[in-house]
Structure formats: structure tokens, C-alpha cells
């Protein structure tokens, strides 16, 4: 090397590559952050010595900076979000797990373009230590923002068309299949479904479960009606099903809210539940227990979904490498089926 020409300083990326770890793990090992395994810490230390890496003081300060907060970002309209007990239970679970980790919960709603810009600024400015994303629909710009962010991001449910690195989901297909199989085993042969939004993975997966069970039993799936996961949508979808298929004897509704709406429509139409039409929902929210009659449903651990999302995010913030998690579902039988 020519005399007087300064030697290029090695980078953190080169340290991580030589140590065989991710850049975030290398950074946390250098800054004595918790939850980095001894083997990885020693590998980083060897790479630092071998390369002669010296952290820049400003970079070290940025790497160790933590806000003490995690953001839960929900893509949806404010009134419907706050009225839906599903999201309330997710928030309860996430908040409890973050409290155990001494992190505050920031709630961000992004129904408008202004809301999305606010989340974009949050991600770019590192205004939180990590982010949990919920209720994404197909082509939601939040998915792109998450992919571009340097912050750890955990998805609650998988977005349509993407397979994120970190997510917590429930067994939507299996739960819907079990509900439909239960109706068929009870002698119902004309079973229809009320779908959730089909631009969401939950809506699509629950329809697949219904369809799989019908075809496996040698039955033709009915054309679905969509209810947007809301009680009013379920009532309207049930009215449409009765108009097109007055002889149906079973309904799988892809949410308890829609199931409650279906029960209201059936009652107004003079149909007895379950004698004339058996109905099963999905979620096991309080509305299922309070419906008339009480709604047979697929239980999903909603509070557990929020709790496990937060735990996964805390693990990422602490330099760990968690794997995606699918939570189980189970059928809860009540008087509607």
C-alpha cells in the first residue's frame, strides 16, 4: 500500500459476515446488549480482533439507543377498530407482554394517507424499538414500509401475497375445516359460508377450510357471501344466502360478529336455529356467548395472539432470532349447532 494512503476501516457488515451472524446480532454483541448467546458473542469478538474493527462513537450511540416503546400499527377505520372486541383483546395481550419487558405500547391507526405517513415517519426516525402490524389487506402500503424499515417488524397474521420473516398467526384453515366438518357430521348437507374480506389472508384461509371440508365430504360448496367481519355484514350476507338458497340447513360464518348477524336475520325470517339452520362462527368473542341462541364457534386465542406478537418483538429487539408461530384453534360447541 502506498505510504500516506489511509487504510480503509472495516465495516460492521464485514464483522457480521466473518462471525456468521446477522448485522443486528453483531451490533448488540458489540454493545453488550442482553440475550446474545455466548457463542455468537465470542464469534463477533474474534471477528473484531481479526479485522481490527473500531466502532465509531456516533454509530455506537445510535446502535444502543432505545426508545423504551413498541408500536402496534392497525390498518383500519378508527370507529370499527375500537368497537371490535377482537382488537381490544389483542391490545390487552400485547400490552401485558410489553409490560413484562418494561416497554410502553404505542397504538397507531392508519386508515388514511395521513396516518400512513405518520407510521412512515415513525419507522424512519426509529421512534420505537420495534413494530407489530395488524389487519393488513392485499396491496396495503404498510407491508412495503415494513419491508424497507430497519426496525424489527412482527406481523399479526400473514399479509396476502407475502411471507414475512416474523409473524404470529392462527390456524385459520384448520379451524374453518373443523367447523364445517362438524356441521356435516351432524347431518347438514346444504352448508353455506359467510366469508370475511377476501383481500385478507384470514378471510381467504377460512374460505379454503370450508371448501376443503365440503369437497372432502363429496358436497358442492355454495357460492359464498362476504360480510366484512362485521355484524351488519353478516346479517346482509345471511339475507342474500336465504334469497338464493332457501333450502340451506347449515352456515359457517368466518367471524362471531358475522355469525351474530346471521342469527338475527334467521330469527327475523322465521327460521329456527339450530332446527332449521345450524350456525357456527369463528373467534370465540363475548358476542358468541351472548347471542340468542349462544353461538357454536371456533376458538382462537385472540389475547394470546397479541401476547405472542409482543414476545416475538421483544426477542428481536434483544437480538434473538425467533421463528414464525401458528397458534392452534379448537371448536367450542353451544346451542346454535
Coordinates of C-alpha atoms in Angstrom, one line a residue:
X1 CA 0.0 0.0 0.0
X2 CA 1.4 3.4 -0.9
X3 CA 2.7 5.4 2.0
X4 CA 0.3 8.1 3.3
X5 CA -2.8 6.3 1.9
X6 CA -5.1 5.6 4.9
X7 CA -6.2 2.1 5.4
X8 CA -10.0 1.6 4.9
X9 CA -11.7 0.8 8.1
X10 CA -13.7 -2.5 8.2
X11 CA -17.4 -2.2 8.5
X12 CA -19.9 -3.8 10.9
X13 CA -21.3 -5.8 7.9
X14 CA -17.9 -7.3 7.4
X15 CA -17.7 -8.2 11.1
X16 CA -21.1 -9.9 11.0
X17 CA -20.3 -11.8 7.8
X18 CA -17.0 -13.1 9.3
X19 CA -18.7 -14.0 12.5
X20 CA -21.5 -15.8 10.7
X21 CA -24.2 -13.7 12.4
X22 CA -26.7 -11.0 11.4
X23 CA -25.8 -7.4 11.5
X24 CA -28.2 -6.7 14.3
X25 CA -26.7 -9.5 16.4
X26 CA -23.2 -8.2 15.8
X27 CA -24.3 -4.7 16.8
X28 CA -25.9 -6.0 20.0
X29 CA -22.9 -8.1 20.9
X30 CA -20.5 -5.2 20.5
X31 CA -22.8 -3.1 22.7
X32 CA -23.1 -5.7 25.4
X33 CA -26.9 -6.0 24.9
X34 CA -28.7 -8.8 26.6
X35 CA -29.9 -12.1 25.1
X36 CA -27.0 -12.7 22.7
X37 CA -25.6 -16.2 23.1
X38 CA -22.1 -16.7 24.4
X39 CA -21.1 -18.5 21.2
X40 CA -22.3 -15.6 18.9
X41 CA -20.7 -13.0 21.2
X42 CA -17.4 -14.8 21.1
X43 CA -17.6 -15.2 17.3
X44 CA -18.2 -11.4 17.0
X45 CA -15.3 -10.7 19.3
X46 CA -12.9 -12.9 17.2
X47 CA -14.1 -11.2 14.0
X48 CA -13.4 -7.7 15.6
X49 CA -9.9 -8.7 16.5
X50 CA -9.2 -10.3 13.2
X51 CA -10.4 -7.3 11.2
X52 CA -9.3 -4.6 13.5
X53 CA -12.8 -3.1 13.6
X54 CA -13.3 0.0 15.8
X55 CA -16.9 1.2 16.3
X56 CA -17.5 4.9 15.5
X57 CA -18.6 6.6 18.7
X58 CA -21.7 8.2 17.0
X59 CA -22.6 4.8 15.5
X60 CA -22.3 3.2 18.9
X61 CA -24.6 5.8 20.4
X62 CA -27.2 5.2 17.7
X63 CA -26.9 1.4 18.0
X64 CA -27.5 1.5 21.7
X65 CA -30.3 4.0 21.6
X66 CA -33.7 2.6 22.7
X67 CA -36.9 4.4 23.0
X68 CA -38.5 2.1 25.5
X69 CA -41.6 1.7 23.3
X70 CA -43.1 -0.7 20.8
X71 CA -45.8 0.3 18.3
X72 CA -48.9 -1.7 17.4
X73 CA -50.0 -0.5 14.0
X74 CA -53.5 -1.4 12.9
X75 CA -54.7 -0.8 9.3
X76 CA -58.4 0.0 9.7
X77 CA -61.0 2.6 10.3
X78 CA -61.0 4.1 13.8
X79 CA -64.7 3.5 14.8
X80 CA -64.7 -0.1 13.7
X81 CA -61.4 -0.8 15.4
X82 CA -62.5 0.5 18.7
X83 CA -65.9 -1.2 18.5
X84 CA -64.4 -4.6 17.7
X85 CA -63.6 -6.7 20.9
X86 CA -61.1 -8.7 18.8
X87 CA -58.7 -5.8 18.6
X88 CA -59.3 -4.9 22.3
X89 CA -58.2 -8.4 23.3
X90 CA -55.1 -8.2 21.0
X91 CA -54.1 -4.9 22.7
X92 CA -54.6 -6.4 26.2
X93 CA -52.3 -9.4 25.3
X94 CA -49.6 -7.2 23.7
X95 CA -49.7 -4.7 26.5
X96 CA -49.2 -7.3 29.2
X97 CA -46.2 -8.9 27.4
X98 CA -44.6 -5.5 26.8
X99 CA -45.1 -4.5 30.4
X100 CA -43.1 -7.6 31.4
X101 CA -40.3 -6.4 29.2
X102 CA -40.6 -2.8 30.5
X103 CA -41.7 -1.4 27.1
X104 CA -44.5 1.0 26.5
X105 CA -47.2 0.4 23.9
X106 CA -47.8 2.9 21.1
X107 CA -51.1 2.4 19.2
X108 CA -51.2 3.7 15.6
X109 CA -54.2 3.6 13.3
X110 CA -53.6 4.0 9.6
X111 CA -56.9 4.3 7.8
X112 CA -55.9 7.5 6.0
X113 CA -52.9 8.5 3.9
X114 CA -52.0 10.9 6.7
X115 CA -52.0 8.0 9.1
X116 CA -49.7 6.0 6.8
X117 CA -47.3 9.0 6.5
X118 CA -47.2 9.2 10.3
X119 CA -46.2 5.5 10.5
X120 CA -43.6 6.0 7.8
X121 CA -42.0 8.8 9.9
X122 CA -42.1 6.6 12.9
X123 CA -40.3 3.8 11.1
X124 CA -37.7 6.1 9.5
X125 CA -37.0 8.1 12.7
X126 CA -36.7 4.9 14.8
X127 CA -39.4 6.4 17.1
X128 CA -40.0 2.9 18.5
X129 CA -37.8 -0.1 19.2
X130 CA -40.0 -2.3 17.0
X131 CA -43.4 -2.6 15.3
X132 CA -46.3 -5.0 15.3
X133 CA -48.6 -4.8 12.2
X134 CA -52.2 -6.0 12.2
X135 CA -55.1 -6.3 9.8
X136 CA -53.2 -5.8 6.5
X137 CA -55.1 -6.2 3.3
X138 CA -53.9 -7.0 -0.2
X139 CA -51.6 -4.4 -1.6
X140 CA -51.5 -2.5 1.7
X141 CA -48.7 0.1 1.5
X142 CA -47.8 -0.7 5.2
X143 CA -46.3 -4.0 4.0
X144 CA -43.8 -2.2 1.8
X145 CA -43.0 0.3 4.6
X146 CA -42.3 -2.6 6.9
X147 CA -40.0 -4.3 4.4
X148 CA -38.0 -1.1 4.0
X149 CA -37.7 -0.4 7.7
X150 CA -34.6 -1.2 9.7
X151 CA -36.7 -1.7 12.8
X152 CA -37.8 -5.3 13.7
X153 CA -41.4 -5.8 12.5
X154 CA -43.7 -8.6 13.5
X155 CA -46.9 -9.3 11.6
X156 CA -50.1 -10.3 13.3
X157 CA -51.5 -12.7 10.7
X158 CA -49.8 -13.1 7.3
X159 CA -50.5 -10.4 4.7
X160 CA -51.9 -11.6 1.3
X161 CA -49.1 -12.4 -1.2
X162 CA -46.2 -12.1 1.3
X163 CA -44.4 -14.5 3.6
X164 CA -42.8 -12.2 6.2
X165 CA -39.9 -13.3 8.2
X166 CA -41.6 -12.9 11.5
X167 CA -45.3 -13.4 12.2
X168 CA -47.8 -14.8 14.6
X169 CA -51.0 -16.3 13.0
X170 CA -53.7 -18.8 13.9
X171 CA -54.7 -22.0 12.2
X172 CA -57.5 -20.4 10.1
X173 CA -57.8 -23.2 7.6
X174 CA -57.9 -25.9 10.2
X175 CA -60.4 -24.1 12.3
X176 CA -62.8 -23.4 9.4
X177 CA -62.4 -27.0 8.2
X178 CA -63.3 -28.3 11.7
X179 CA -66.4 -26.1 11.9
X180 CA -67.7 -27.3 8.5
X181 CA -66.9 -30.9 9.3
X182 CA -68.9 -30.6 12.5
X183 CA -71.9 -29.3 10.6
X184 CA -71.6 -32.2 8.0
X185 CA -71.2 -34.8 10.7
X186 CA -74.5 -33.5 12.3
X187 CA -76.3 -34.4 9.0
X188 CA -76.2 -30.9 7.4
X189 CA -75.7 -31.4 3.7
X190 CA -76.6 -27.9 2.4
X191 CA -73.9 -25.8 4.1
X192 CA -73.1 -22.3 3.0
X193 CA -70.5 -19.9 4.3
X194 CA -70.3 -16.2 5.1
X195 CA -66.8 -15.0 4.3
X196 CA -64.7 -12.3 5.8
X197 CA -62.9 -9.9 3.5
X198 CA -61.2 -11.9 0.7
X199 CA -58.4 -9.3 0.4
X200 CA -57.2 -10.5 3.8
X201 CA -55.4 -13.8 4.4
X202 CA -57.7 -14.7 7.3
X203 CA -60.7 -14.3 5.0
X204 CA -59.2 -16.4 2.3
X205 CA -57.9 -19.1 4.6
X206 CA -61.2 -19.6 6.4
X207 CA -62.9 -20.0 3.0
X208 CA -60.3 -22.6 2.0
X209 CA -61.1 -24.5 5.1
X210 CA -64.8 -24.5 4.4
X211 CA -64.3 -25.5 0.8
X212 CA -61.8 -28.3 1.7
X213 CA -64.3 -29.9 4.1
X214 CA -67.2 -29.7 1.7
X215 CA -65.2 -31.3 -1.2
X216 CA -63.8 -34.0 1.1
X217 CA -67.3 -34.9 2.0
X218 CA -68.4 -35.1 -1.6
X219 CA -70.6 -31.9 -1.3
X220 CA -70.6 -29.0 -3.6
X221 CA -69.5 -25.7 -1.9
X222 CA -72.1 -23.0 -2.1
X223 CA -71.2 -19.6 -3.6
X224 CA -70.0 -17.5 -0.7
X225 CA -71.4 -14.2 0.5
X226 CA -69.0 -11.7 2.0
X227 CA -69.7 -9.9 5.3
X228 CA -66.6 -7.8 6.1
X229 CA -66.2 -9.5 9.5
X230 CA -69.0 -7.1 10.9
X231 CA -72.3 -7.9 12.4
X232 CA -74.2 -5.8 9.9
X233 CA -72.3 -7.5 7.1
X234 CA -73.2 -11.0 8.4
X235 CA -76.9 -10.0 8.6
X236 CA -76.9 -8.8 5.0
X237 CA -75.0 -11.8 3.8
X238 CA -77.4 -14.2 5.5
X239 CA -80.3 -12.5 3.8
X240 CA -78.6 -12.9 0.4
X241 CA -78.0 -16.6 1.1
X242 CA -81.6 -17.2 2.1
X243 CA -82.8 -15.5 -1.1
X244 CA -80.5 -17.6 -3.3
X245 CA -80.6 -20.9 -1.3
X246 CA -83.8 -21.0 0.8
X247 CA -83.2 -24.8 1.4
X248 CA -79.8 -24.4 3.2
X249 CA -79.5 -26.1 6.5
X250 CA -76.1 -25.0 7.8
X251 CA -73.9 -21.9 7.8
X252 CA -70.3 -21.3 8.7
X253 CA -69.7 -17.6 9.4
X254 CA -66.0 -16.6 9.3
X255 CA -66.3 -14.4 12.5
X256 CA -68.6 -14.3 15.5
X257 CA -69.7 -10.8 14.6
X258 CA -71.0 -12.1 11.3
X259 CA -72.5 -15.2 13.0
X260 CA -74.4 -12.9 15.3
X261 CA -75.7 -11.0 12.3
X262 CA -76.7 -14.3 10.6
X263 CA -78.7 -15.4 13.7
X264 CA -80.6 -12.1 13.7
X265 CA -81.6 -12.5 10.0
X266 CA -82.6 -16.1 10.5
X267 CA -84.8 -15.1 13.5
X268 CA -86.4 -12.3 11.5
X269 CA -87.0 -14.8 8.7
X270 CA -88.8 -17.2 11.0
X271 CA -86.1 -19.9 10.8
X272 CA -85.3 -21.9 13.9
X273 CA -81.7 -22.3 15.0
X274 CA -80.5 -25.0 15.0
X275 CA -83.5 -27.0 14.0
X276 CA -83.9 -25.4 10.6
X277 CA -80.4 -23.9 10.1
X278 CA -77.3 -24.6 12.3
X279 CA -74.8 -21.8 12.6
X280 CA -71.1 -21.8 13.6
X281 CA -68.9 -18.7 14.0
X282 CA -65.2 -18.1 14.4
X283 CA -63.2 -16.2 17.1
X284 CA -65.0 -17.1 20.4
X285 CA -65.6 -13.5 21.4
X286 CA -68.0 -12.4 24.1
X287 CA -70.7 -11.9 21.4
X288 CA -70.7 -15.6 20.8
X289 CA -71.8 -16.3 24.4
X290 CA -74.4 -13.5 24.4
X291 CA -76.0 -14.4 21.1
X292 CA -79.5 -15.9 21.0
X293 CA -79.0 -18.8 20.9
X294 CA -75.4 -18.9 22.1
X295 CA -73.1 -19.4 19.1
X296 CA -71.1 -22.5 18.5
X297 CA -67.7 -21.2 17.3
X298 CA -64.1 -21.8 16.6
X299 CA -61.9 -20.5 19.5
X300 CA -58.8 -18.7 18.6
X301 CA -56.5 -17.3 21.3
X302 CA -57.0 -13.6 20.5
X303 CA -55.3 -12.3 23.6
X304 CA -52.6 -14.9 23.1
X305 CA -52.1 -13.5 19.5
X306 CA -51.3 -10.1 20.9
X307 CA -49.1 -11.6 23.7
X308 CA -47.1 -13.8 21.3
X309 CA -46.6 -10.9 18.8
X310 CA -45.2 -8.8 21.6
X311 CA -43.0 -11.6 22.9
X312 CA -41.6 -12.2 19.4
X313 CA -40.9 -8.5 19.0
X314 CA -39.1 -8.3 22.4
X315 CA -37.0 -11.3 21.3
X316 CA -36.0 -9.4 18.1
X317 CA -35.2 -6.2 20.0
X318 CA -32.9 -8.3 22.3
X319 CA -31.0 -9.8 19.3
X320 CA -32.6 -13.2 19.2
X321 CA -33.9 -14.9 16.0
X322 CA -37.4 -16.2 16.7
X323 CA -39.3 -18.3 14.2
X324 CA -42.9 -17.8 12.9
X325 CA -45.6 -19.1 15.1
X326 CA -49.0 -20.6 14.3
X327 CA -51.4 -20.8 17.2
X328 CA -54.0 -23.6 17.4
X329 CA -57.8 -23.3 17.2
X330 CA -60.5 -25.5 18.7
X331 CA -64.2 -25.9 18.3
X332 CA -66.5 -24.7 21.2
X333 CA -70.0 -26.2 21.0
X334 CA -73.0 -24.2 22.2
X335 CA -76.7 -24.1 21.2
X336 CA -76.6 -22.8 17.6
X337 CA -75.2 -26.1 16.1

